CSV table of C-alpha atoms in Angstrom, one decimal:
chain,number,residue,atom,x,y,z
E,16,MET,CA,11.7,-32.2,0.0
E,17,VAL,CA,14.2,-32.5,-2.8
E,18,ILE,CA,11.6,-31.1,-5.2
E,19,THR,CA,9.3,-29.1,-3.0
E,20,ALA,CA,11.9,-26.6,-1.6
E,21,PRO,CA,13.5,-25.6,-4.9
E,22,LEU,CA,10.0,-25.2,-6.4
E,23,ILE,CA,9.0,-22.9,-3.5
E,24,PHE,CA,12.1,-20.7,-4.1
E,25,LEU,CA,11.2,-20.7,-7.8
E,26,TYR,CA,7.6,-19.7,-7.2
E,27,THR,CA,8.8,-16.9,-4.8
E,28,GLY,CA,11.2,-15.4,-7.3
E,29,ILE,CA,8.7,-15.4,-10.2
E,30,MET,CA,5.6,-14.2,-8.4
E,31,ALA,CA,7.5,-11.6,-6.3
E,32,SER,CA,9.0,-10.2,-9.5
E,33,LEU,CA,5.5,-10.0,-11.1
E,34,SER,CA,4.2,-8.4,-8.0
E,35,VAL,CA,6.9,-5.7,-7.9
E,36,ALA,CA,6.4,-5.0,-11.7
E,37,SER,CA,2.7,-4.7,-11.2
E,38,SER,CA,3.1,-2.2,-8.4
E,39,PHE,CA,4.2,0.5,-11.0
E,40,ILE,CA,0.8,0.3,-12.7
E,41,ASP,CA,-1.5,-0.5,-9.8
E,42,SER,CA,-1.4,1.7,-6.6
E,43,THR,CA,-4.3,-0.1,-5.0
E,44,GLY,CA,-2.3,-3.3,-4.2
E,45,ARG,CA,-5.0,-5.5,-5.9
E,46,ILE,CA,-2.7,-7.0,-8.4
E,47,GLN,CA,0.1,-7.5,-5.9
E,48,HIS,CA,-2.3,-9.3,-3.5
E,49,ALA,CA,-3.5,-11.5,-6.4
E,50,CYS,CA,0.1,-12.4,-7.1
E,51,SER,CA,0.5,-13.3,-3.4
E,52,ARG,CA,-2.6,-15.6,-3.5
E,53,ILE,CA,-1.3,-17.4,-6.7
E,54,TRP,CA,2.1,-17.8,-5.0
E,55,ALA,CA,0.4,-19.3,-1.9
E,56,ARG,CA,-1.8,-21.6,-3.8
E,57,MET,CA,1.1,-22.9,-5.8
E,58,ILE,CA,3.0,-23.7,-2.6
E,59,LEU,CA,0.0,-25.5,-1.0
E,60,PHE,CA,-0.7,-27.5,-4.2
E,61,THR,CA,3.0,-28.6,-4.5
E,62,ALA,CA,3.2,-29.5,-0.8
E,63,ARG,CA,-0.2,-31.2,-0.9
E,64,VAL,CA,-1.7,-29.1,1.9
E,65,ARG,CA,-5.5,-28.8,2.1
E,66,VAL,CA,-7.1,-25.9,3.9
E,67,SER,CA,-10.6,-25.5,5.3
E,68,VAL,CA,-12.1,-22.2,6.6
E,69,ARG,CA,-15.0,-21.7,9.0
E,70,GLY,CA,-16.5,-18.4,10.2
E,71,MET,CA,-15.9,-16.4,7.0
E,72,GLU,CA,-19.4,-14.9,7.6
E,73,ASN,CA,-18.0,-13.1,10.6
E,74,VAL,CA,-16.0,-10.6,8.6
E,75,LYS,CA,-17.6,-8.0,6.3
E,76,ALA,CA,-15.9,-6.3,3.3
E,77,GLY,CA,-14.6,-2.8,3.9
E,78,ARG,CA,-14.7,-2.9,7.7
E,79,PRO,CA,-11.7,-1.8,9.8
E,80,TYR,CA,-10.3,-5.0,11.3
E,81,VAL,CA,-7.2,-6.2,13.0
E,82,LEU,CA,-6.9,-10.0,12.4
E,83,CYS,CA,-5.0,-11.7,15.3
E,84,VAL,CA,-3.7,-15.2,14.4
E,85,ASN,CA,-1.8,-17.8,16.4
E,86,HIS,CA,1.5,-18.7,14.8
E,87,GLN,CA,2.3,-22.4,14.6
E,88,SER,CA,4.5,-22.6,11.5
E,89,HIS,CA,6.2,-20.6,8.7
E,90,MET,CA,3.5,-22.1,6.4
E,91,ASP,CA,0.9,-20.0,8.1
E,92,ILE,CA,1.6,-17.1,5.7
E,93,PRO,CA,0.9,-18.9,2.5
E,94,ILE,CA,-2.0,-20.7,4.2
E,95,LEU,CA,-3.7,-17.4,5.2
E,96,LEU,CA,-3.0,-15.8,1.8
E,97,ALA,CA,-4.6,-18.8,0.0
E,98,ALA,CA,-7.5,-19.1,2.3
E,99,LEU,CA,-8.8,-15.6,3.0
E,100,PRO,CA,-10.6,-14.2,0.0
E,101,PHE,CA,-10.1,-10.5,0.7
E,102,GLN,CA,-7.2,-8.0,0.7
E,103,PHE,CA,-5.3,-7.6,3.9
E,104,ARG,CA,-1.8,-6.5,4.9
E,105,PHE,CA,0.7,-8.1,7.2
E,106,ALA,CA,2.3,-6.3,10.1
E,107,ALA,CA,5.6,-8.3,10.0
E,108,LYS,CA,9.0,-8.1,11.5
E,109,LYS,CA,11.4,-5.8,9.7
E,110,GLU,CA,13.9,-8.6,8.9
E,111,LEU,CA,11.5,-10.2,6.4
E,112,PHE,CA,11.7,-7.0,4.3
E,113,ARG,CA,15.4,-7.5,3.7
E,114,TYR,CA,15.1,-10.7,1.8
E,115,PRO,CA,15.4,-10.5,-2.0
E,116,PHE,CA,12.1,-10.9,-3.9
E,117,LEU,CA,10.0,-11.5,-0.8
E,118,GLY,CA,11.1,-8.2,0.8
E,119,TRP,CA,10.7,-6.3,-2.4
E,120,HIS,CA,7.1,-7.6,-2.7
E,121,LEU,CA,6.3,-6.8,0.9
E,122,ARG,CA,7.5,-3.2,0.6
E,123,ARG,CA,5.8,-2.5,-2.8
E,124,SER,CA,2.5,-4.1,-1.6
E,125,GLY,CA,2.1,-1.9,1.4
E,126,HIS,CA,2.8,-4.4,4.2
E,127,VAL,CA,3.9,-2.9,7.5
E,128,PRO,CA,7.5,-3.5,8.8
E,129,ILE,CA,7.8,-3.6,12.6
E,130,ASP,CA,11.2,-2.8,14.0
E,131,ARG,CA,11.3,-4.5,17.4
E,132,GLU,CA,14.7,-3.1,18.2
E,133,ASN,CA,13.7,0.5,17.7
E,134,PRO,CA,10.5,1.4,19.7
E,135,HIS,CA,10.3,4.8,18.1
E,136,ALA,CA,10.3,3.3,14.6
E,137,ALA,CA,7.8,0.6,15.7
E,138,VAL,CA,5.3,3.2,17.0
E,139,LYS,CA,5.6,5.2,13.8
E,140,SER,CA,4.9,2.0,11.8
E,141,LEU,CA,1.8,1.3,14.0
E,142,ARG,CA,0.5,4.8,13.4
E,143,GLU,CA,0.8,4.3,9.6
E,144,ALA,CA,-0.9,0.9,9.9
E,145,ALA,CA,-3.7,2.5,11.9
E,146,GLU,CA,-4.3,5.0,9.1
E,147,MET,CA,-4.5,2.0,6.6
E,148,ILE,CA,-7.1,0.3,8.8
E,149,LYS,CA,-9.2,3.5,8.9
E,150,ARG,CA,-9.2,3.5,5.1
E,151,GLY,CA,-10.6,-0.1,5.1
E,152,ALA,CA,-7.5,-2.2,4.7
E,153,PRO,CA,-7.5,-5.0,7.4
E,154,ILE,CA,-4.1,-5.6,9.1
E,155,LEU,CA,-3.1,-9.2,10.0
E,156,ILE,CA,-0.8,-9.7,13.0
E,157,PHE,CA,0.8,-12.7,14.8
E,158,PRO,CA,0.5,-11.4,18.4
E,159,GLU,CA,2.8,-14.1,19.8
E,160,GLY,CA,5.6,-12.3,18.0
E,161,ALA,CA,7.2,-15.5,16.5
E,162,THR,CA,6.3,-19.0,15.7
E,163,SER,CA,5.6,-21.3,18.6
E,164,ARG,CA,8.5,-23.7,19.0
E,165,ASP,CA,6.6,-26.3,21.1
E,166,GLY,CA,3.2,-25.9,19.6
E,167,SER,CA,1.6,-24.1,22.6
E,168,ILE,CA,0.0,-20.7,22.2
E,169,LYS,CA,2.3,-18.1,23.8
E,170,PRO,CA,1.2,-14.8,25.6
E,171,PHE,CA,0.0,-12.1,23.2
E,172,LYS,CA,2.1,-9.0,22.9
E,173,GLY,CA,0.3,-5.6,23.1
E,174,GLY,CA,1.5,-3.8,19.9
E,175,GLY,CA,-1.2,-5.1,17.6
E,176,PHE,CA,-3.9,-4.4,20.1
E,177,MET,CA,-2.7,-0.8,20.6
E,178,LEU,CA,-3.1,-0.6,16.8
E,179,ALA,CA,-6.7,-1.7,17.1
E,180,THR,CA,-7.5,0.8,19.9
E,181,ARG,CA,-5.9,3.7,17.9
E,182,SER,CA,-7.9,3.0,14.8
E,183,ASN,CA,-11.1,1.9,16.7
E,184,ALA,CA,-11.0,-1.3,14.7
E,185,GLU,CA,-12.6,-4.5,15.7
E,186,VAL,CA,-10.2,-7.4,16.5
E,187,VAL,CA,-10.9,-10.7,14.9
E,188,PRO,CA,-9.6,-13.9,16.6
E,189,VAL,CA,-8.3,-16.3,13.9
E,190,THR,CA,-7.2,-19.8,14.9
E,191,ILE,CA,-5.0,-22.0,12.8
E,192,ARG,CA,-4.8,-25.7,13.5
E,193,GLY,CA,-2.6,-28.3,11.8
E,194,SER,CA,0.0,-26.1,10.2
E,195,ARG,CA,2.7,-27.2,12.7
E,196,ALA,CA,2.4,-30.8,11.3
E,197,VAL,CA,2.8,-29.5,7.8
E,198,LEU,CA,6.1,-27.6,8.6
E,199,VAL,CA,7.7,-27.8,12.1
E,200,PRO,CA,9.6,-24.7,13.1
E,201,ARG,CA,13.4,-24.8,12.5
E,202,THR,CA,13.0,-27.5,9.9
E,203,TYR,CA,12.6,-27.4,6.1
E,204,HIS,CA,10.8,-30.7,5.5
E,205,VAL,CA,7.2,-29.8,4.3
E,206,HIS,CA,4.6,-32.5,4.8
E,207,GLY,CA,1.2,-32.8,3.1
E,208,GLY,CA,-1.8,-32.6,5.4
E,209,SER,CA,-5.0,-30.8,6.4
E,210,VAL,CA,-5.1,-27.3,8.1
E,211,ASP,CA,-8.2,-25.7,9.6
E,212,ILE,CA,-8.7,-22.0,9.9
E,213,VAL,CA,-11.5,-20.8,12.3
E,214,ILE,CA,-12.5,-17.1,12.2
E,215,GLY,CA,-14.2,-15.9,15.4
E,216,GLN,CA,-16.6,-13.1,16.1
E,217,PRO,CA,-15.1,-9.6,15.9
E,218,ILE,CA,-14.4,-8.0,19.3
E,219,PRO,CA,-14.8,-4.2,19.7
E,220,SER,CA,-11.7,-2.4,20.9
E,221,GLU,CA,-13.4,0.9,21.9
E,222,GLY,CA,-13.3,1.5,25.6
E,223,VAL,CA,-11.1,-1.5,26.4
E,224,SER,CA,-7.5,-1.5,27.6
E,225,THR,CA,-4.8,-3.1,25.5
E,226,THR,CA,-4.1,-5.7,28.1
E,227,GLU,CA,-7.7,-6.7,28.5
E,228,LEU,CA,-8.2,-6.9,24.8
E,229,ALA,CA,-5.1,-9.0,24.3
E,230,ASN,CA,-6.2,-11.4,27.1
E,231,ARG,CA,-9.7,-11.7,25.7
E,232,VAL,CA,-8.6,-12.4,22.2
E,233,ARG,CA,-6.0,-15.0,23.3
E,234,GLU,CA,-8.6,-16.8,25.4
E,235,GLU,CA,-10.9,-17.0,22.3
E,236,VAL,CA,-8.0,-18.4,20.2
E,237,LEU,CA,-6.9,-20.8,22.9
E,238,THR,CA,-10.4,-22.1,23.4
E,239,THR,CA,-10.8,-22.8,19.7
E,240,PHE,CA,-7.4,-24.3,19.4
E,241,ASN,CA,-7.8,-26.7,22.3
E,242,HIS,CA,-11.3,-27.6,21.2
E,243,GLY,CA,-9.8,-28.8,17.9
E,244,LYS,CA,-7.3,-30.9,19.8
E,245,THR,CA,-10.2,-32.5,21.7
E,246,LEU,CA,-12.0,-33.2,18.4
E,247,ASP,CA,-8.9,-34.8,16.9
E,248,ARG,CA,-8.4,-37.1,20.0
E,249,ASN,CA,-12.1,-38.1,19.9
E,250,SER,CA,-11.9,-38.9,16.2
E,251,TYR,CA,-8.8,-40.9,16.7
E,252,SER,CA,-10.4,-42.9,19.5
E,253,LEU,CA,-13.5,-43.6,17.4
E,254,SER,CA,-11.4,-44.8,14.5
E,255,ARG,CA,-9.5,-47.1,16.8
E,256,LYS,CA,-12.8,-48.6,18.0
E,257,ILE,CA,-14.1,-49.0,14.5
């Protein structure tokens, strides 16, 4: 922890500065996203976090998607940036955009700030995000709204699914397992470990209500998440027998 935390802050300052500088010569966001991926990989390497991804074949380049991910830890952001090999944008709470370096990068890279205290501003942001999706830029959301404090998967909020229905985008359930053990919410002690990402089959949003879509996606994520827990318990029991 004594070494890891200062290095993470150092990586953030350096890579965010490079990202902001590159935004003046690259309007596509490609260089900025590359900076994000390098930043994320540096963090995971330093923290000794290994990530495996399954289901990548379920997403196709250039398709309009809303990626819906359960939120177990603040390490989820670098984990996703390092693991997903395509450009996407976060729809993130507005407070993150106020931080030095990180906030500058988010704004210059085209990520979407969501103001939860101002419904009018939030709707405007969702409209702008819908236009981005129609142009082929997937948006990633954490539909629980915040990191889970107890490790359970909370009810999904409807904003991101309204975004999907407005843009006629398919919703992709993405399940993260193991990130809570790497960095528990409200702590700063990063542990090494293994994290799994499972990408599910895209779910069409056309002709489906926001509530129905949110419930269906949550059920997919919950089933995958709990299946991983069962596998972990079975592996532990087998190792004990051996």
